[in-house]
PDB file of C-alpha atoms and ligand atoms in Angstrom:
ATOM      1  CA  MET A   1       0.062  -0.094  -0.063  1.00 90.00           C
ATOM      2  CA  ASP A   2       1.382   3.503  -0.878  1.00 96.00           C
ATOM      3  CA  ALA A   3       0.798   6.511   1.335  1.00 97.00           C
ATOM      4  CA  HIS A   4      -2.281   7.606  -0.285  1.00 97.00           C
ATOM      5  CA  GLU A   5      -3.926   4.287   0.392  1.00 97.00           C
ATOM      6  CA  TRP A   6      -2.837   4.394   3.961  1.00 97.00           C
ATOM      7  CA  ASP A   7      -4.370   8.022   4.195  1.00 97.00           C
ATOM      8  CA  ASP A   8      -7.540   6.712   2.875  1.00 96.00           C
ATOM      9  CA  ARG A   9      -7.548   3.889   5.668  1.00 95.00           C
ATOM     10  CA  TYR A  10      -7.011   6.292   8.426  1.00 97.00           C
ATOM     11  CA  ARG A  11      -9.597   8.821   7.104  1.00 96.00           C
ATOM     12  CA  GLN A  12     -12.206   6.193   6.836  1.00 94.00           C
ATOM     13  CA  ALA A  13     -11.353   4.828  10.402  1.00 93.00           C
ATOM     14  CA  ARG A  14     -11.717   8.384  11.780  1.00 93.00           C
ATOM     15  CA  GLU A  15     -15.277   8.548  10.253  1.00 92.00           C
ATOM     16  CA  GLY A  16     -16.113   5.107  11.754  1.00 84.00           C
ATOM     17  CA  HIS A  17     -17.338   3.895  14.996  1.00 77.00           C
ATOM     18  CA  ASP A  18     -14.156   3.843  16.966  1.00 78.00           C
ATOM     19  CA  ALA A  19     -12.625   6.878  15.136  1.00 87.00           C
ATOM     20  CA  ARG A  20      -9.307   5.048  15.143  1.00 90.00           C
ATOM     21  CA  LEU A  21      -7.672   2.481  12.973  1.00 90.00           C
ATOM     22  CA  TRP A  22      -5.761   0.785  15.654  1.00 88.00           C
ATOM     23  CA  SER A  23      -6.129   0.562  19.340  1.00 85.00           C
ATOM     24  CA  ALA A  24      -4.934   3.456  21.485  1.00 87.00           C
ATOM     25  CA  VAL A  25      -3.126   0.922  23.775  1.00 88.00           C
ATOM     26  CA  PRO A  26       0.708   0.800  23.013  1.00 90.00           C
ATOM     27  CA  ALA A  27       1.987  -2.772  22.321  1.00 87.00           C
ATOM     28  CA  GLN A  28       2.368  -4.604  25.536  1.00 87.00           C
ATOM     29  CA  LEU A  29       5.771  -5.584  24.361  1.00 86.00           C
ATOM     30  CA  VAL A  30       7.128  -2.130  24.174  1.00 89.00           C
ATOM     31  CA  GLN A  31       5.750  -1.446  27.666  1.00 92.00           C
ATOM     32  CA  ASP A  32       7.360  -4.464  29.100  1.00 93.00           C
ATOM     33  CA  THR A  33      10.525  -4.063  27.354  1.00 95.00           C
ATOM     34  CA  VAL A  34      11.118  -0.438  27.606  1.00 96.00           C
ATOM     35  CA  ALA A  35       9.883   0.242  31.218  1.00 94.00           C
ATOM     36  CA  PRO A  36      13.232  -0.599  32.968  1.00 95.00           C
ATOM     37  CA  TRP A  37      15.332   1.445  30.682  1.00 96.00           C
ATOM     38  CA  GLN A  38      16.382   5.206  31.367  1.00 96.00           C
ATOM     39  CA  PRO A  39      14.574   7.317  28.939  1.00 98.00           C
ATOM     40  CA  GLY A  40      16.551   9.120  26.233  1.00 98.00           C
ATOM     41  CA  ARG A  41      16.118   9.930  22.508  1.00 98.00           C
ATOM     42  CA  ALA A  42      13.739   7.587  20.760  1.00 98.00           C
ATOM     43  CA  LEU A  43      12.451   7.121  17.092  1.00 98.00           C
ATOM     44  CA  ASP A  44       9.274   5.345  16.336  1.00 98.00           C
ATOM     45  CA  LEU A  45       9.318   4.327  12.584  1.00 98.00           C
ATOM     46  CA  ALA A  46       6.072   3.706  10.796  1.00 98.00           C
ATOM     47  CA  THR A  47       4.335   5.206  13.965  1.00 98.00           C
ATOM     48  CA  GLY A  48       0.685   5.194  12.488  1.00 98.00           C
ATOM     49  CA  ASP A  49      -1.553   7.175  14.723  1.00 97.00           C
ATOM     50  CA  GLY A  50       1.112   7.317  17.300  1.00 98.00           C
ATOM     51  CA  ARG A  51       0.212   4.980  20.151  1.00 96.00           C
ATOM     52  CA  ASN A  52       3.680   3.687  20.809  1.00 97.00           C
ATOM     53  CA  ALA A  53       5.422   7.094  20.387  1.00 98.00           C
ATOM     54  CA  ILE A  54       2.810   8.836  22.779  1.00 98.00           C
ATOM     55  CA  TRP A  55       3.348   6.200  25.390  1.00 97.00           C
ATOM     56  CA  LEU A  56       7.076   6.682  25.273  1.00 97.00           C
ATOM     57  CA  ALA A  57       6.750  10.430  25.432  1.00 98.00           C
ATOM     58  CA  GLY A  58       4.554   9.948  28.586  1.00 97.00           C
ATOM     59  CA  ARG A  59       7.504   7.977  30.117  1.00 97.00           C
ATOM     60  CA  GLY A  60       9.970  10.808  29.630  1.00 98.00           C
ATOM     61  CA  TRP A  61      11.485   9.817  26.331  1.00 98.00           C
ATOM     62  CA  GLN A  62      12.267  12.635  23.768  1.00 98.00           C
ATOM     63  CA  VAL A  63      10.185  10.978  20.836  1.00 98.00           C
ATOM     64  CA  THR A  64      10.318  11.337  17.168  1.00 98.00           C
ATOM     65  CA  GLY A  65       7.350   9.625  15.516  1.00 98.00           C
ATOM     66  CA  LEU A  66       7.635   9.093  11.581  1.00 98.00           C
ATOM     67  CA  ASP A  67       5.170   7.913   9.055  1.00 98.00           C
ATOM     68  CA  PHE A  68       4.479   8.373   5.328  1.00 98.00           C
ATOM     69  CA  SER A  69       0.838   8.833   5.885  1.00 98.00           C
ATOM     70  CA  ALA A  70       0.158  12.672   6.275  1.00 98.00           C
ATOM     71  CA  GLU A  71      -3.382  11.678   7.721  1.00 98.00           C
ATOM     72  CA  ALA A  72      -1.935   9.230  10.210  1.00 98.00           C
ATOM     73  CA  ILE A  73       0.502  11.748  11.446  1.00 98.00           C
ATOM     74  CA  ALA A  74      -2.247  14.467  11.797  1.00 98.00           C
ATOM     75  CA  GLN A  75      -4.242  12.027  13.797  1.00 97.00           C
ATOM     76  CA  ALA A  76      -1.209  11.306  15.931  1.00 98.00           C
ATOM     77  CA  GLY A  77      -0.561  14.960  16.802  1.00 98.00           C
ATOM     78  CA  GLU A  78      -4.266  15.245  17.974  1.00 97.00           C
ATOM     79  CA  HIS A  79      -3.891  12.179  20.170  1.00 97.00           C
ATOM     80  CA  ALA A  80      -0.672  13.556  21.532  1.00 98.00           C
ATOM     81  CA  ARG A  81      -2.263  16.934  22.389  1.00 98.00           C
ATOM     82  CA  ALA A  82      -5.084  15.098  24.051  1.00 97.00           C
ATOM     83  CA  ALA A  83      -2.521  13.129  26.078  1.00 97.00           C
ATOM     84  CA  GLY A  84      -0.685  16.332  26.996  1.00 98.00           C
ATOM     85  CA  VAL A  85       2.748  15.096  25.651  1.00 98.00           C
ATOM     86  CA  HIS A  86       5.069  16.221  22.971  1.00 98.00           C
ATOM     87  CA  VAL A  87       6.287  14.212  20.069  1.00 98.00           C
ATOM     88  CA  ASP A  88       8.247  15.495  17.090  1.00 98.00           C
ATOM     89  CA  TRP A  89       6.135  14.281  14.281  1.00 98.00           C
ATOM     90  CA  LEU A  90       7.441  13.791  10.527  1.00 98.00           C
ATOM     91  CA  VAL A  91       5.832  12.754   7.331  1.00 98.00           C
ATOM     92  CA  ALA A  92       8.495  10.904   5.502  1.00 98.00           C
ATOM     93  CA  ASP A  93       9.119   7.653   3.712  1.00 98.00           C
ATOM     94  CA  ALA A  94      11.081   5.228   6.160  1.00 98.00           C
ATOM     95  CA  THR A  95      12.913   3.513   3.311  1.00 97.00           C
ATOM     96  CA  THR A  96      14.611   6.933   2.125  1.00 97.00           C
ATOM     97  CA  TRP A  97      14.609   9.120   5.294  1.00 98.00           C
ATOM     98  CA  GLN A  98      17.972  10.016   6.867  1.00 96.00           C
ATOM     99  CA  PRO A  99      18.022  11.039  10.571  1.00 96.00           C
ATOM    100  CA  GLU A 100      19.981  13.776  12.166  1.00 93.00           C
ATOM    101  CA  GLY A 101      21.732  12.403  15.104  1.00 96.00           C
ATOM    102  CA  ARG A 102      21.306   9.133  16.765  1.00 98.00           C
ATOM    103  CA  PHE A 103      18.925   7.563  19.075  1.00 98.00           C
ATOM    104  CA  ASP A 104      18.947   5.315  22.205  1.00 98.00           C
ATOM    105  CA  LEU A 105      15.983   3.463  20.974  1.00 98.00           C
ATOM    106  CA  VAL A 106      14.582   2.696  17.682  1.00 98.00           C
ATOM    107  CA  THR A 107      11.205   0.960  17.440  1.00 98.00           C
ATOM    108  CA  VAL A 108       9.320  -0.260  14.390  1.00 98.00           C
ATOM    109  CA  MET A 109       6.008  -1.946  14.781  1.00 96.00           C
ATOM    110  CA  TYR A 110       3.945  -3.845  12.106  1.00 96.00           C
ATOM    111  CA  LEU A 111       5.722  -2.419   9.143  1.00 97.00           C
ATOM    112  CA  HIS A 112       5.666  -4.842   6.533  1.00 97.00           C
ATOM    113  CA  LEU A 113       7.873  -4.268   3.344  1.00 96.00           C
ATOM    114  CA  PRO A 114       9.253  -6.502   0.553  1.00 95.00           C
ATOM    115  CA  GLU A 115      12.123  -8.500   2.117  1.00 94.00           C
ATOM    116  CA  VAL A 116      14.728  -6.554   0.281  1.00 95.00           C
ATOM    117  CA  LEU A 117      13.668  -3.162   1.299  1.00 96.00           C
ATOM    118  CA  PHE A 118      13.072  -4.381   4.887  1.00 96.00           C
ATOM    119  CA  ARG A 119      16.633  -5.808   5.159  1.00 96.00           C
ATOM    120  CA  THR A 120      18.252  -2.500   3.917  1.00 97.00           C
ATOM    121  CA  LEU A 121      15.953  -0.451   6.316  1.00 97.00           C
ATOM    122  CA  LEU A 122      16.658  -2.678   9.484  1.00 97.00           C
ATOM    123  CA  ALA A 123      20.509  -2.617   8.701  1.00 96.00           C
ATOM    124  CA  ARG A 124      20.271   1.151   8.519  1.00 97.00           C
ATOM    125  CA  MET A 125      18.383   1.383  11.606  1.00 97.00           C
ATOM    126  CA  LEU A 126      21.153  -0.289  13.528  1.00 97.00           C
ATOM    127  CA  GLY A 127      23.488   2.524  12.290  1.00 96.00           C
ATOM    128  CA  TRP A 128      21.035   5.083  13.976  1.00 98.00           C
ATOM    129  CA  LEU A 129      21.635   3.865  17.509  1.00 98.00           C
ATOM    130  CA  THR A 130      23.849   5.350  19.995  1.00 98.00           C
ATOM    131  CA  PRO A 131      26.371   2.993  21.617  1.00 97.00           C
ATOM    132  CA  GLY A 132      24.465   1.081  24.180  1.00 96.00           C
ATOM    133  CA  GLY A 133      21.188   1.881  22.264  1.00 98.00           C
ATOM    134  CA  HIS A 134      18.473  -0.637  21.522  1.00 98.00           C
ATOM    135  CA  LEU A 135      16.394  -1.581  18.474  1.00 98.00           C
ATOM    136  CA  LEU A 136      12.854  -3.116  19.057  1.00 98.00           C
ATOM    137  CA  VAL A 137      11.084  -4.718  16.043  1.00 98.00           C
ATOM    138  CA  LEU A 138       7.522  -6.269  16.290  1.00 96.00           C
ATOM    139  CA  GLY A 139       5.400  -7.413  13.542  1.00 96.00           C
ATOM    140  CA  HIS A 140       3.263 -10.163  12.365  1.00 95.00           C
ATOM    141  CA  ASP A 141       4.992 -13.631  12.025  1.00 94.00           C
ATOM    142  CA  ARG A 142       4.880 -15.773   8.845  1.00 94.00           C
ATOM    143  CA  ALA A 143       3.203 -18.366  10.981  1.00 90.00           C
ATOM    144  CA  ASN A 144       0.214 -16.023  11.689  1.00 92.00           C
ATOM    145  CA  ILE A 145      -1.097 -16.819   8.384  1.00 90.00           C
ATOM    146  CA  GLY A 146      -1.864 -20.449   9.521  1.00 82.00           C
ATOM    147  CA  VAL A 147      -3.705 -19.359  12.672  1.00 84.00           C
ATOM    148  CA  GLY A 148      -6.189 -16.817  11.283  1.00 73.00           C
ATOM    149  CA  GLY A 149      -5.302 -13.812  13.182  1.00 77.00           C
ATOM    150  CA  PRO A 150      -5.605 -10.370  11.398  1.00 80.00           C
ATOM    151  CA  GLY A 151      -2.601  -9.152   9.428  1.00 86.00           C
ATOM    152  CA  PRO A 152      -1.291  -9.472   5.890  1.00 88.00           C
ATOM    153  CA  GLY A 153      -1.644 -12.843   4.002  1.00 89.00           C
ATOM    154  CA  ASN A 154       1.534 -12.532   1.863  1.00 91.00           C
ATOM    155  CA  PRO A 155       4.295 -14.424   3.483  1.00 91.00           C
ATOM    156  CA  ASP A 156       6.856 -12.569   1.540  1.00 92.00           C
ATOM    157  CA  ILE A 157       6.309  -9.580   3.629  1.00 94.00           C
ATOM    158  CA  LEU A 158       5.973 -11.297   7.062  1.00 95.00           C
ATOM    159  CA  TYR A 159       8.735 -11.850   9.613  1.00 96.00           C
ATOM    160  CA  THR A 160      10.330 -14.920  11.152  1.00 97.00           C
ATOM    161  CA  PRO A 161      12.925 -14.847  14.052  1.00 98.00           C
ATOM    162  CA  GLU A 162      15.458 -16.299  11.666  1.00 97.00           C
ATOM    163  CA  LEU A 163      14.932 -13.526   9.208  1.00 97.00           C
ATOM    164  CA  LEU A 164      15.365 -10.701  11.820  1.00 97.00           C
ATOM    165  CA  SER A 165      18.127 -12.306  13.621  1.00 97.00           C
ATOM    166  CA  SER A 166      20.042 -12.773  10.302  1.00 97.00           C
ATOM    167  CA  ILE A 167      19.708  -9.179   9.378  1.00 96.00           C
ATOM    168  CA  VAL A 168      20.895  -7.706  12.552  1.00 97.00           C
ATOM    169  CA  GLY A 169      23.394 -10.547  13.439  1.00 97.00           C
ATOM    170  CA  PRO A 170      22.955 -13.097  16.187  1.00 96.00           C
ATOM    171  CA  GLU A 171      25.685 -11.478  18.353  1.00 97.00           C
ATOM    172  CA  ARG A 172      23.532  -8.318  18.764  1.00 97.00           C
ATOM    173  CA  VAL A 173      20.191 -10.296  19.761  1.00 98.00           C
ATOM    174  CA  LEU A 174      18.904  -9.937  23.241  1.00 98.00           C
ATOM    175  CA  ARG A 175      15.598 -11.497  22.219  1.00 98.00           C
ATOM    176  CA  CYS A 176      14.140 -12.850  19.064  1.00 98.00           C
ATOM    177  CA  GLU A 177      11.164 -15.260  19.032  1.00 97.00           C
ATOM    178  CA  THR A 178       7.678 -15.704  17.855  1.00 97.00           C
ATOM    179  CA  VAL A 179       5.189 -14.593  20.530  1.00 94.00           C
ATOM    180  CA  SER A 180       1.460 -15.333  20.805  1.00 91.00           C
ATOM    181  CA  ARG A 181      -1.378 -12.861  21.531  1.00 86.00           C
ATOM    182  CA  ASP A 182      -4.831 -14.015  22.840  1.00 84.00           C
ATOM    183  CA  LEU A 183      -7.153 -11.979  20.946  1.00 84.00           C
ATOM    184  CA  ALA A 184     -10.019 -12.351  23.200  1.00 77.00           C
ATOM    185  CA  THR A 185      -8.164 -10.695  26.118  1.00 76.00           C
ATOM    186  CA  ASP A 186      -5.554  -8.599  24.339  1.00 75.00           C
ATOM    187  CA  PRO A 187      -6.244  -4.870  24.848  1.00 72.00           C
ATOM    188  CA  GLU A 188      -4.414  -4.109  21.556  1.00 72.00           C
ATOM    189  CA  SER A 189      -6.812  -6.148  19.492  1.00 68.00           C
ATOM    190  CA  PRO A 190      -9.296  -3.838  17.767  1.00 56.00           C
ATOM    191  CA  ALA A 191     -11.950  -6.398  17.628  1.00 57.00           C
ATOM    192  CA  ASP A 192     -13.093  -9.116  19.906  1.00 61.00           C
ATOM    193  CA  THR A 193     -12.420 -11.813  17.273  1.00 66.00           C
ATOM    194  CA  GLY A 194     -11.133 -14.572  19.584  1.00 72.00           C
ATOM    195  CA  GLY A 195      -8.247 -16.770  18.615  1.00 83.00           C
ATOM    196  CA  VAL A 196      -4.648 -15.901  18.709  1.00 88.00           C
ATOM    197  CA  ALA A 197      -2.122 -13.853  16.538  1.00 89.00           C
ATOM    198  CA  LEU A 198       1.379 -14.612  16.244  1.00 94.00           C
ATOM    199  CA  ASP A 199       3.911 -11.989  16.155  1.00 94.00           C
ATOM    200  CA  THR A 200       7.793 -11.919  15.717  1.00 97.00           C
ATOM    201  CA  VAL A 201       9.646  -9.887  18.335  1.00 97.00           C
ATOM    202  CA  LEU A 202      13.346  -8.772  17.988  1.00 98.00           C
ATOM    203  CA  VAL A 203      15.165  -6.757  20.912  1.00 98.00           C
ATOM    204  CA  ALA A 204      18.664  -6.061  19.709  1.00 98.00           C
ATOM    205  CA  ARG A 205      21.703  -3.920  21.072  1.00 97.00           C
ATOM    206  CA  ALA A 206      23.829  -1.573  19.060  1.00 97.00           C
TER     207      ALA A 206
HETATM  208  C1  LIG B 301       0.102  -1.666  10.548  1.00 97.82           C
HETATM  209  S1  LIG B 301       0.452   0.137  10.802  1.00 97.82           S
HETATM  210  C2  LIG B 301       1.322   0.168  12.255  1.00 97.82           C
HETATM  211  C3  LIG B 301       1.161   1.495  12.896  1.00 97.82           C
HETATM  212  C4  LIG B 301       2.006   1.304  14.301  1.00 97.82           C
HETATM  213  N1  LIG B 301       3.465   1.230  14.129  1.00 97.82           N
HETATM  214  C5  LIG B 301       1.282   0.771  15.201  1.00 97.82           C
HETATM  215  O1  LIG B 301       1.890  -0.390  15.656  1.00 97.82           O
HETATM  216  O2  LIG B 301       0.193   1.124  15.861  1.00 97.82           O
HETATM  217  C6  LIG B 301       1.671   0.403   9.422  1.00 97.82           C
HETATM  218  C7  LIG B 301       2.138   1.804   9.246  1.00 97.82           C
HETATM  219  O3  LIG B 301       3.287   1.829   8.506  1.00 97.82           O
HETATM  220  C8  LIG B 301       3.173   3.020   7.734  1.00 97.82           C
HETATM  221  N2  LIG B 301       4.082   2.766   6.503  1.00 97.82           N
HETATM  222  C9  LIG B 301       4.038   1.727   5.599  1.00 97.82           C
HETATM  223  N3  LIG B 301       5.155   2.043   4.657  1.00 97.82           N
HETATM  224  C10 LIG B 301       5.824   3.001   5.128  1.00 97.82           C
HETATM  225  C11 LIG B 301       7.046   3.671   4.621  1.00 97.82           C
HETATM  226  N4  LIG B 301       7.710   3.297   3.546  1.00 97.82           N
HETATM  227  N5  LIG B 301       7.524   4.829   5.334  1.00 97.82           N
HETATM  228  C12 LIG B 301       6.916   5.276   6.429  1.00 97.82           C
HETATM  229  N6  LIG B 301       5.763   4.515   6.933  1.00 97.82           N
HETATM  230  C13 LIG B 301       5.245   3.574   6.309  1.00 97.82           C
HETATM  231  C14 LIG B 301       1.687   3.190   7.252  1.00 97.82           C
HETATM  232  O4  LIG B 301       1.268   4.432   6.877  1.00 97.82           O
HETATM  233  C15 LIG B 301       1.187   2.566   8.566  1.00 97.82           C
HETATM  234  O5  LIG B 301       0.753   3.909   9.397  1.00 97.82           O
END
């Protein structure tokens, strides 16, 4: 999907019943992983309407949230104002954007690109970290297709632990595995569909 197609999705969601495309609840994995870390400078790539960036800002991080959908970023800005936090929002294509300076934390959640693009992006993201910084990646696992959870059905753009680990290099990996979310109880789940969703998680150090 290109940026205009994403704009349309976010606009339609705004006009719908929930007024949001995704849950306002940040990924539990972000909360659990990041909570013990000292706040610093963070980047949330493909931030969408900003749930993770806003949560980080509320914990004292100095956050940049980037997405190529201008509509997503407009909605993210509104949510941040409502939450009383500041985030530096950027409309840009993650595959070509170049940051100024480095980050103590770089996160990317549910950004599903063709493998060649994703490999290049992830390798670049590692280079944006400060020494001692962390990279946090979360997205739909390839095995998710088989269990019927929401998410893309094209295996070529989905993650596996082997894929993510091979891109960053096993020596940097702190955690890399397939995790299961129970959709009946998961607060992130936009619909009470039941069943499970399988995600891949990667936590890596610089
Ligand atoms: C499934 S949403 C995830 C949003 C957010 N990370 C979250 O977990 O709530 C994927 C997001 O990636 C963005 N996106 C897709 N391709 C992108 C690209 N090349 N550059 C920047 N953003 C992109 C879309 O606009 C969309 O907001």
